[in-house]
Short mmCIF file of C-alpha atoms in Angstrom, two decimals:
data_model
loop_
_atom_site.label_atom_id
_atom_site.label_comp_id
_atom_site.label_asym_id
_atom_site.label_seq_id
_atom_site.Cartn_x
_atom_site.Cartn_y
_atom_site.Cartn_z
CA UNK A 1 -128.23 130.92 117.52
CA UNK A 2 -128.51 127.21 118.46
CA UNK A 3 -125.01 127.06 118.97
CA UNK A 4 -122.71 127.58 122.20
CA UNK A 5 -119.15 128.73 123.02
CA UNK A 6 -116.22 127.00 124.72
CA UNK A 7 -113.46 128.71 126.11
CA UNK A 8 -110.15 127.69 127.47
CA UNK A 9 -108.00 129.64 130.16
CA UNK A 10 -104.41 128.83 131.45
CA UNK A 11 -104.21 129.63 135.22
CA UNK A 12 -100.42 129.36 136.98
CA UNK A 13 -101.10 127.79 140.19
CA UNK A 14 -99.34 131.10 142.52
CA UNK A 15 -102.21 133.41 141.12
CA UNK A 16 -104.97 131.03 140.32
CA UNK A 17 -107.27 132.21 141.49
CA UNK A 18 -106.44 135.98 140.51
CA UNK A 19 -105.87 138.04 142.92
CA UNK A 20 -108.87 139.42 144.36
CA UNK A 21 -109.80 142.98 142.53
CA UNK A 22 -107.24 142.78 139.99
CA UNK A 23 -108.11 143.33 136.46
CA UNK A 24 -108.27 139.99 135.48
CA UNK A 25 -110.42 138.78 138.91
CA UNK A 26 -112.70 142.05 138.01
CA UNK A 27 -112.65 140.15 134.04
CA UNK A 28 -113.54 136.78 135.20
CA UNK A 29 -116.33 137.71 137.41
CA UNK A 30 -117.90 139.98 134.55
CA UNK A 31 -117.48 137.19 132.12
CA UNK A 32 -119.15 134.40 134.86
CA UNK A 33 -121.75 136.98 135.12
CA UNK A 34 -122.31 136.82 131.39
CA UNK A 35 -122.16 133.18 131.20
CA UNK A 36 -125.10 132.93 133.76
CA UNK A 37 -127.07 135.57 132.52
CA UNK A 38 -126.71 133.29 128.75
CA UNK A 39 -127.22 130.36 130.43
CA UNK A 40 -130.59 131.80 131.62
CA UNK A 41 -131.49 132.06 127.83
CA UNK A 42 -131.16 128.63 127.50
CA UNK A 43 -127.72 129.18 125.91
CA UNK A 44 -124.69 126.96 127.95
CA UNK A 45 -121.80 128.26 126.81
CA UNK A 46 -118.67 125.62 128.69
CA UNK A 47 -115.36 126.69 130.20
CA UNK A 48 -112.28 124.62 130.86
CA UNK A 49 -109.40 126.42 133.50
CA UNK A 50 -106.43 124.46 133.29
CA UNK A 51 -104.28 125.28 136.16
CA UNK A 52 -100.67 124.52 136.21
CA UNK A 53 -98.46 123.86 139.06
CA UNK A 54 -100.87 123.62 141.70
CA UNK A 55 -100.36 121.87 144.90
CA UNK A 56 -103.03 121.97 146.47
CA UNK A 57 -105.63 121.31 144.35
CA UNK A 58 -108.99 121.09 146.44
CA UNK A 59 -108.54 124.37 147.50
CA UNK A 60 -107.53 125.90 144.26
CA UNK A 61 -110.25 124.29 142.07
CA UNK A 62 -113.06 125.67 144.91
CA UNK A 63 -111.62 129.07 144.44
CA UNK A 64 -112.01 128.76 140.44
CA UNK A 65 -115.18 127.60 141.01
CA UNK A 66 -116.49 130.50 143.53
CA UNK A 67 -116.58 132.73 140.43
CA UNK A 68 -119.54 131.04 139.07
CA UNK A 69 -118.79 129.78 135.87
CA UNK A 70 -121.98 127.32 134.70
CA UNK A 71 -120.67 124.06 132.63
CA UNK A 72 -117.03 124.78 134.45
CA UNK A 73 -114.34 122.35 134.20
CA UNK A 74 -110.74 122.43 136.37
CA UNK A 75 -108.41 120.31 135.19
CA UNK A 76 -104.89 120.32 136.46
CA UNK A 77 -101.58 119.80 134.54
CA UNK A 78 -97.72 119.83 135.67
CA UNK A 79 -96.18 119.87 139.26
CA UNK A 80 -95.60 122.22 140.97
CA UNK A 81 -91.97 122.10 141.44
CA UNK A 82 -92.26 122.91 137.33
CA UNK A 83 -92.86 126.40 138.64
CA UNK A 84 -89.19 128.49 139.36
CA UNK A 85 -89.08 131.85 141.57
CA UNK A 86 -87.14 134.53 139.75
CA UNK A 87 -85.41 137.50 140.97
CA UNK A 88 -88.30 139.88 140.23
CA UNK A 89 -90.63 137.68 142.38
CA UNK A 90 -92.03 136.27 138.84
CA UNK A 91 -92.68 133.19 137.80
CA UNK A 92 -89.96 130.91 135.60
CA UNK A 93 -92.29 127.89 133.73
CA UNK A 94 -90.53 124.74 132.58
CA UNK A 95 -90.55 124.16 128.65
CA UNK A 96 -93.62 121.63 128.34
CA UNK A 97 -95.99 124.12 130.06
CA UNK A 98 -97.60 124.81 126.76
CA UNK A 99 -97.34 121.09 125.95
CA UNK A 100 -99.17 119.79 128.82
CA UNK A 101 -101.53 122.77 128.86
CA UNK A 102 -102.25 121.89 125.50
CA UNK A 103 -102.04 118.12 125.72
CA UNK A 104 -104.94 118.31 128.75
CA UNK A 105 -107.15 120.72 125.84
CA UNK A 106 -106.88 118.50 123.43
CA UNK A 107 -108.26 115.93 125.28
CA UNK A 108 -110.99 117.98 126.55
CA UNK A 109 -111.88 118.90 122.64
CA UNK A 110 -112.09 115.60 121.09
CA UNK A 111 -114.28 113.87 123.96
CA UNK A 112 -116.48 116.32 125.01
CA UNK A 113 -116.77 118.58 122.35
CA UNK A 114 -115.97 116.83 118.95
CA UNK A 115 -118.46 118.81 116.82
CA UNK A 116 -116.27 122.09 117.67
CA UNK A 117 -115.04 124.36 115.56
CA UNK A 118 -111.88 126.88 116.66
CA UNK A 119 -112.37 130.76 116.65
CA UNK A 120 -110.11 133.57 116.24
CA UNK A 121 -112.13 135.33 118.04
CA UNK A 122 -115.85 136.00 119.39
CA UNK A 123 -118.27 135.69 116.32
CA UNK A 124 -119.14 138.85 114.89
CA UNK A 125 -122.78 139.29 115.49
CA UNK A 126 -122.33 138.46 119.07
CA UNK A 127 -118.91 141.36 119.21
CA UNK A 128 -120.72 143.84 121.29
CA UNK A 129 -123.62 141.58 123.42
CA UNK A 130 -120.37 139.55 124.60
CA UNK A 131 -117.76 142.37 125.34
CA UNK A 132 -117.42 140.53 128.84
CA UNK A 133 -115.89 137.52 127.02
CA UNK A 134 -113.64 139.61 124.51
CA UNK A 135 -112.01 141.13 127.76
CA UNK A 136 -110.28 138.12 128.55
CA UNK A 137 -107.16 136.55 126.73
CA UNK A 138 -108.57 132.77 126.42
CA UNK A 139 -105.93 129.81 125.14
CA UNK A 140 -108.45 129.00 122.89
CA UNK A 141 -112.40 129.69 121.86
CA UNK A 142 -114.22 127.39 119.75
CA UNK A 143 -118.32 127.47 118.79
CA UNK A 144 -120.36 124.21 118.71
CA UNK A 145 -123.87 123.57 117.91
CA UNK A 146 -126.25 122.50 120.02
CA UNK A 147 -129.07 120.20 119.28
CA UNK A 148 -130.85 122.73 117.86
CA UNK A 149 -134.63 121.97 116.47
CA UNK A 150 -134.55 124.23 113.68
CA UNK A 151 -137.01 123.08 110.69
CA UNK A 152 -134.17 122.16 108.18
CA UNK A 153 -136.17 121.09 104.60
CA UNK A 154 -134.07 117.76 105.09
CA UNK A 155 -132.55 115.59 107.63
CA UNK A 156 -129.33 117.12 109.18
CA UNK A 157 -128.32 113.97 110.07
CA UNK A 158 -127.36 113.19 106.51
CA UNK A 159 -125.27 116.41 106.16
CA UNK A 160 -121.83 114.99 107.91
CA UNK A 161 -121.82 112.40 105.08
CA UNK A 162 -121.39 115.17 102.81
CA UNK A 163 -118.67 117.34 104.51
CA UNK A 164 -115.30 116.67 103.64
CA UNK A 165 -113.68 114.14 107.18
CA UNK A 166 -112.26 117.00 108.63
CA UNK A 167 -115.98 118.57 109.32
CA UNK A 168 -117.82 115.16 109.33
CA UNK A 169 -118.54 115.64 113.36
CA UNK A 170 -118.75 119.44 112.86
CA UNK A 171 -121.97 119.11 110.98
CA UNK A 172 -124.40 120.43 113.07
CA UNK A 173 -121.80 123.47 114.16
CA UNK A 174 -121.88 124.36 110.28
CA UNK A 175 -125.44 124.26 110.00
CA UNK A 176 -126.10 126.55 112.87
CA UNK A 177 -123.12 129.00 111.86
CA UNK A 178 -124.80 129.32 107.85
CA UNK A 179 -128.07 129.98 110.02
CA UNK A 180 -126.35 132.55 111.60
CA UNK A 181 -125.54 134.17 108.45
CA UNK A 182 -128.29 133.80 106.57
CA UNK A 183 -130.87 134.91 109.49
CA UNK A 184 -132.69 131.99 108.85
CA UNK A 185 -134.27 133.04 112.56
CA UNK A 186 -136.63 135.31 110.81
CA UNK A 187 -137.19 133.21 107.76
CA UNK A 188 -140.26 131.38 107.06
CA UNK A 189 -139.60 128.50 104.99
CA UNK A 190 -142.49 126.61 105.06
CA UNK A 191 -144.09 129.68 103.25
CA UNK A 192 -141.78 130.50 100.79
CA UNK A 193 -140.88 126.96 98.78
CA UNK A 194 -138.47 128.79 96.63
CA UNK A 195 -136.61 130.29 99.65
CA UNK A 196 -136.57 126.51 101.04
CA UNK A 197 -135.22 125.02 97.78
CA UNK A 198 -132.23 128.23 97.99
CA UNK A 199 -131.13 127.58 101.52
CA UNK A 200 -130.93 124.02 100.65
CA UNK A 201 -128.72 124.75 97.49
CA UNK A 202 -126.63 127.37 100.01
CA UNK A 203 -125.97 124.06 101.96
CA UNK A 204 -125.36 121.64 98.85
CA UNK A 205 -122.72 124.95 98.13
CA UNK A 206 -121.01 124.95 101.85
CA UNK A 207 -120.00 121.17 101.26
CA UNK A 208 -118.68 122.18 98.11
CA UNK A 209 -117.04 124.84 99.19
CA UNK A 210 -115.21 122.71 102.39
CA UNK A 211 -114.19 120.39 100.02
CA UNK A 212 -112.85 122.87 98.30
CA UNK A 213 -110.70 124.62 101.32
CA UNK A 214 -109.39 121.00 101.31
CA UNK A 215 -108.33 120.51 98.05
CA UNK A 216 -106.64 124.15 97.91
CA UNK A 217 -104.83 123.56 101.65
CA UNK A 218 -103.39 120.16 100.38
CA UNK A 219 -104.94 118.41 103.07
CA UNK A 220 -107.03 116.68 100.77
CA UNK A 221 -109.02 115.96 97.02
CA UNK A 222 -111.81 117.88 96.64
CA UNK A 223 -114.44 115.00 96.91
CA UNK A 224 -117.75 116.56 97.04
CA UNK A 225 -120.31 114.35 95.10
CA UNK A 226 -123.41 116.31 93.21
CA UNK A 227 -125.36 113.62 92.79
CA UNK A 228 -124.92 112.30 97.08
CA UNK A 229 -126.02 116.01 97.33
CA UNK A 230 -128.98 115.85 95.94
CA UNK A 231 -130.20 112.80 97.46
CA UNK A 232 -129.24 113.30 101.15
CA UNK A 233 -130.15 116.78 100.99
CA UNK A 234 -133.42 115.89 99.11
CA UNK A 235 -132.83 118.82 96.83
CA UNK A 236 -135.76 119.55 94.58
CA UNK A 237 -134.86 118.17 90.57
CA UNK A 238 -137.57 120.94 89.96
CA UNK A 239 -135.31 123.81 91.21
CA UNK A 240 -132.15 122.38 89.68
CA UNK A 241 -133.55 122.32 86.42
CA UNK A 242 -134.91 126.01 86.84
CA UNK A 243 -131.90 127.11 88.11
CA UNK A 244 -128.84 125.73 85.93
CA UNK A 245 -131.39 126.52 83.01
CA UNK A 246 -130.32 130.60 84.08
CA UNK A 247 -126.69 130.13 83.84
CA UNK A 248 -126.03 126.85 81.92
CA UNK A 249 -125.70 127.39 77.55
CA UNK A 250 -128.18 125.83 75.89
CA UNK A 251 -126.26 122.86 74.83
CA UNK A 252 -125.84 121.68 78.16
CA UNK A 253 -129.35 122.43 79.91
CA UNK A 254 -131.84 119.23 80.73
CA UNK A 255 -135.10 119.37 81.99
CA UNK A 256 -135.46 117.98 85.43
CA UNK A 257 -137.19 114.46 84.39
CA UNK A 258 -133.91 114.23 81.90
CA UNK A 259 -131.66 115.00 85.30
CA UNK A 260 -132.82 112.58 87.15
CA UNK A 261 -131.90 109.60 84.53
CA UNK A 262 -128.95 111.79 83.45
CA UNK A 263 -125.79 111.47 85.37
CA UNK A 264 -123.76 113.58 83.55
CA UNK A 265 -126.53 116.38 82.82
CA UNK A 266 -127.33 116.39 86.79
CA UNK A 267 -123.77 116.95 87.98
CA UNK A 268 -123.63 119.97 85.82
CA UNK A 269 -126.78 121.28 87.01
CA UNK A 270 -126.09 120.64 90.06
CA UNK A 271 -122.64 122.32 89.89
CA UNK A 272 -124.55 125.05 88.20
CA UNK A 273 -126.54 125.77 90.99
CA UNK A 274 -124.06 125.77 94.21
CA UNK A 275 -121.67 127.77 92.00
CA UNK A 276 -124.21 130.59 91.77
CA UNK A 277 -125.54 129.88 95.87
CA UNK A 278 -122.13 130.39 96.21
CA UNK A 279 -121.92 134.13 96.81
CA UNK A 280 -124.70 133.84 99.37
CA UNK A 281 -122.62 131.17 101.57
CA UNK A 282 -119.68 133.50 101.30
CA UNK A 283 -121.79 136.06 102.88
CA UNK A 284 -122.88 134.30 105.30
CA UNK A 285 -119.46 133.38 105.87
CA UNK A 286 -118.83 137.00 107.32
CA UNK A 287 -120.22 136.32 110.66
CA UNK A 288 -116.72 134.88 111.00
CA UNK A 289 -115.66 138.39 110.99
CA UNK A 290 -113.38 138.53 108.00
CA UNK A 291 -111.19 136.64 105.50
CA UNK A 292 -108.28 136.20 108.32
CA UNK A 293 -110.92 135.11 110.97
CA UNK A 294 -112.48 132.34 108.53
CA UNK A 295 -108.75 131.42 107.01
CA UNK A 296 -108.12 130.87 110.79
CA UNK A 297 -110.65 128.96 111.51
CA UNK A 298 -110.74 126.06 108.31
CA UNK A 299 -106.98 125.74 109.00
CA UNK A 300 -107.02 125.13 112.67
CA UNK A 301 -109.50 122.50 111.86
CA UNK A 302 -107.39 120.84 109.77
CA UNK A 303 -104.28 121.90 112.11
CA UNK A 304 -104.92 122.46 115.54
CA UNK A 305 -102.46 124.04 117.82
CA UNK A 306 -103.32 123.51 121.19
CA UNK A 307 -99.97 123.88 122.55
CA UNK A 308 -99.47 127.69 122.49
CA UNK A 309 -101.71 130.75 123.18
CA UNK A 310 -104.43 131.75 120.74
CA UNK A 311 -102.93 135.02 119.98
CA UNK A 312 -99.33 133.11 119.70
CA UNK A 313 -101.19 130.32 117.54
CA UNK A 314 -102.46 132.86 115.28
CA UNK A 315 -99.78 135.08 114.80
CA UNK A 316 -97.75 131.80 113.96
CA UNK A 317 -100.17 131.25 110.49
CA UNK A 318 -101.52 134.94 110.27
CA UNK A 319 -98.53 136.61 110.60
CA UNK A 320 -96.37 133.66 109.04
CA UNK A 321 -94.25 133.51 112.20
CA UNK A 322 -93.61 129.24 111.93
CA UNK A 323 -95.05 128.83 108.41
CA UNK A 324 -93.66 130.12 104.88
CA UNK A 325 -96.22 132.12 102.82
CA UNK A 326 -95.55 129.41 100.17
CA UNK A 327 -97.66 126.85 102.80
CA UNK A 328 -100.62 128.70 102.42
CA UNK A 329 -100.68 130.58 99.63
CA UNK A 330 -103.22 128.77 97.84
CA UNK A 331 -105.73 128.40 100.95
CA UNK A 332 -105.58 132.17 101.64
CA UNK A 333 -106.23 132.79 98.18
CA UNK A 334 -109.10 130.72 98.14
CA UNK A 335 -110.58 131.93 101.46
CA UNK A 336 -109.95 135.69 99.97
CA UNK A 337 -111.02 135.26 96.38
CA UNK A 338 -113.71 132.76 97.11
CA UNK A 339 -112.49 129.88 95.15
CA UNK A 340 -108.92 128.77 93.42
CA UNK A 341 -108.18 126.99 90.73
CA UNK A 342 -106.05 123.93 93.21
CA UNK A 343 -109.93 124.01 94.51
CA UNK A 344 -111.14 122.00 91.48
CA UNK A 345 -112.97 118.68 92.00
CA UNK A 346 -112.72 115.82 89.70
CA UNK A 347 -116.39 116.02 88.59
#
């Protein structure tokens, strides 16, 4: 897919690097062996070690580096006298070491890599091709779309406008993802105009749908705008008209010259028709690898936690370690059921 991965390891300065032959020095040269093989197929996935502690930090940043990571950051956070010898020869961190770890990702996420979105875990199509990546427990994965030159039937530039602020810079990420899903590789849309006119709706139905998670979280109103839709997605008055005339009753169906003038009649039809593209975005939603997977992923956006370990972060939501079911009750139910009721836009 046009898209890449980013991936974020915590090193503790006494065994960064790991020590030579150990399980997780045998992980990271498997998974720098991946990352150059991918980055030979044009795909650059980017990796950020944050190593705590360290005092010497020439020598410890070469040593990262020696594995052969491609697009390989080192960044370096706390002092070294942070780091406490214990009686079993372990190591004893100070409090903020999931602060600062967290504080230095952050940073790295919203200036290099704004159009990210946060993982639970490797997407699912790539599960087996990527095993080398799954082997390792990262602080935090995220995808992001590269500027991919996929034939979209409109401008993709218009799409952030659409997408509720929360996913405004993730617009391209989204686009690649529903790709993803709906194999749009082997797809031939120049060929097939009503195919076109459907993957178009599918994306009119993704905004919707985002607006929706926003609404149902509490972040936020549901917002999306039919009629914006249609015009910055250049969706065919043609196929709205042919579609809502399926579903809508007969009192409320307009033929596609009436639409246009319409306002009323075209927000229904419109509504109409990403309602029933709905199903297909859903769908295509599985590449996620399942209702907890996507869950995790809309709320992170919304909430990030950088400060803690992405198994820790997760179990905090997932398994409602820090959060009362009563917090997100309504999201989950709209991630599981497909939509809510709290989901419901003023249209």
């Amino acid at each position: 897919m046009g898209a890449r991965y980013l991936f974020a390891l915590d090193l503790i300065a006494p065994s960064a690097p790991p020590k030579k032959d150990s399980q997780r020095d045998v992980d990271l040269v498997r998974a720098a062996n991946l990352a150059l093989r991918r980055q030979h197929a044009d795909i650059e996935d980017h990796f950020l070690f944050l190593v705590y502690g360290a005092c010497d930090e020439e020598t410890v940043a070469h040593s990262v580096r020696a594995y052969g990571f491609p697009n390989c950051e080192v960044r370096f956070v706390g002092e070294d006298e942070d780091l406490t010898p214990t009686a079993d020869d372990s190591i004893a961190l100070s409090g903020e070491y999931g602060e600062e770890i967290g504080y230095a990702l952050e940073q790295w996420v919203d200036k290099a890599h704004p159009g990210a979105l946060p993982l639970g875990s490797i997407l699912a199509p790539d599960h087996s091709a990527l095993a080398a990546y799954r082997e390792i427990e990262w602080w935090w994965i995220g995808c992001e779309g590269t500027d991919s030159e996929r034939p979209w039937p409109f401008d993709p530039d218009q799409l952030g406008a659409l997408l509720p602020a929360t996913h405004t810079s993730r617009a391209g990420t989204w686009l690649e993802i529903l790709a993803l899903g709906l194999a749009l590789e082997d797809a031939d849309l120049e060929e097939q105009p009503y195919d076109r006119f459907m993957v178009v709706a599918k994306v009119a139905a993704l905004c919707e749908w985002l607006h929706g998670f926003e609404a149902a979280s509490g972040n936020s109103y549901n917002h999306f705008e039919p009629e914006e839709a249609v015009a910055r997605l250049a969706m065919s008055p043609l196929f709205i008209g042919y579609e809502a005339g399926k579903v809508l009753p007969d009192s409320e169906r307009s033929l596609p010259e009436e639409a246009e003038t319409d306002e009323e009649a075209l927000r229904s039809a419109v509504l109409a028709v990403t309602a029933q593209a709905r199903s297909g975005v859903l769908s295509a939603l599985g590449v996620f690898g399942g209702d907890g997977l996507l869950f995790w992923t809309l709320h992170a956006s919304i909430w990030p936690r950088y400060d803690c370990r992405l198994s820790e972060a997760m179990e905090n939501v997932l398994g409602l370690s820090s959060v009362d079911y009563g917090e997100i009750a309504a999201p989950w139910q709209f991630v599981y059921d497909g939509w809510h009721e709290s989901a419901e836009g003023d249209y």
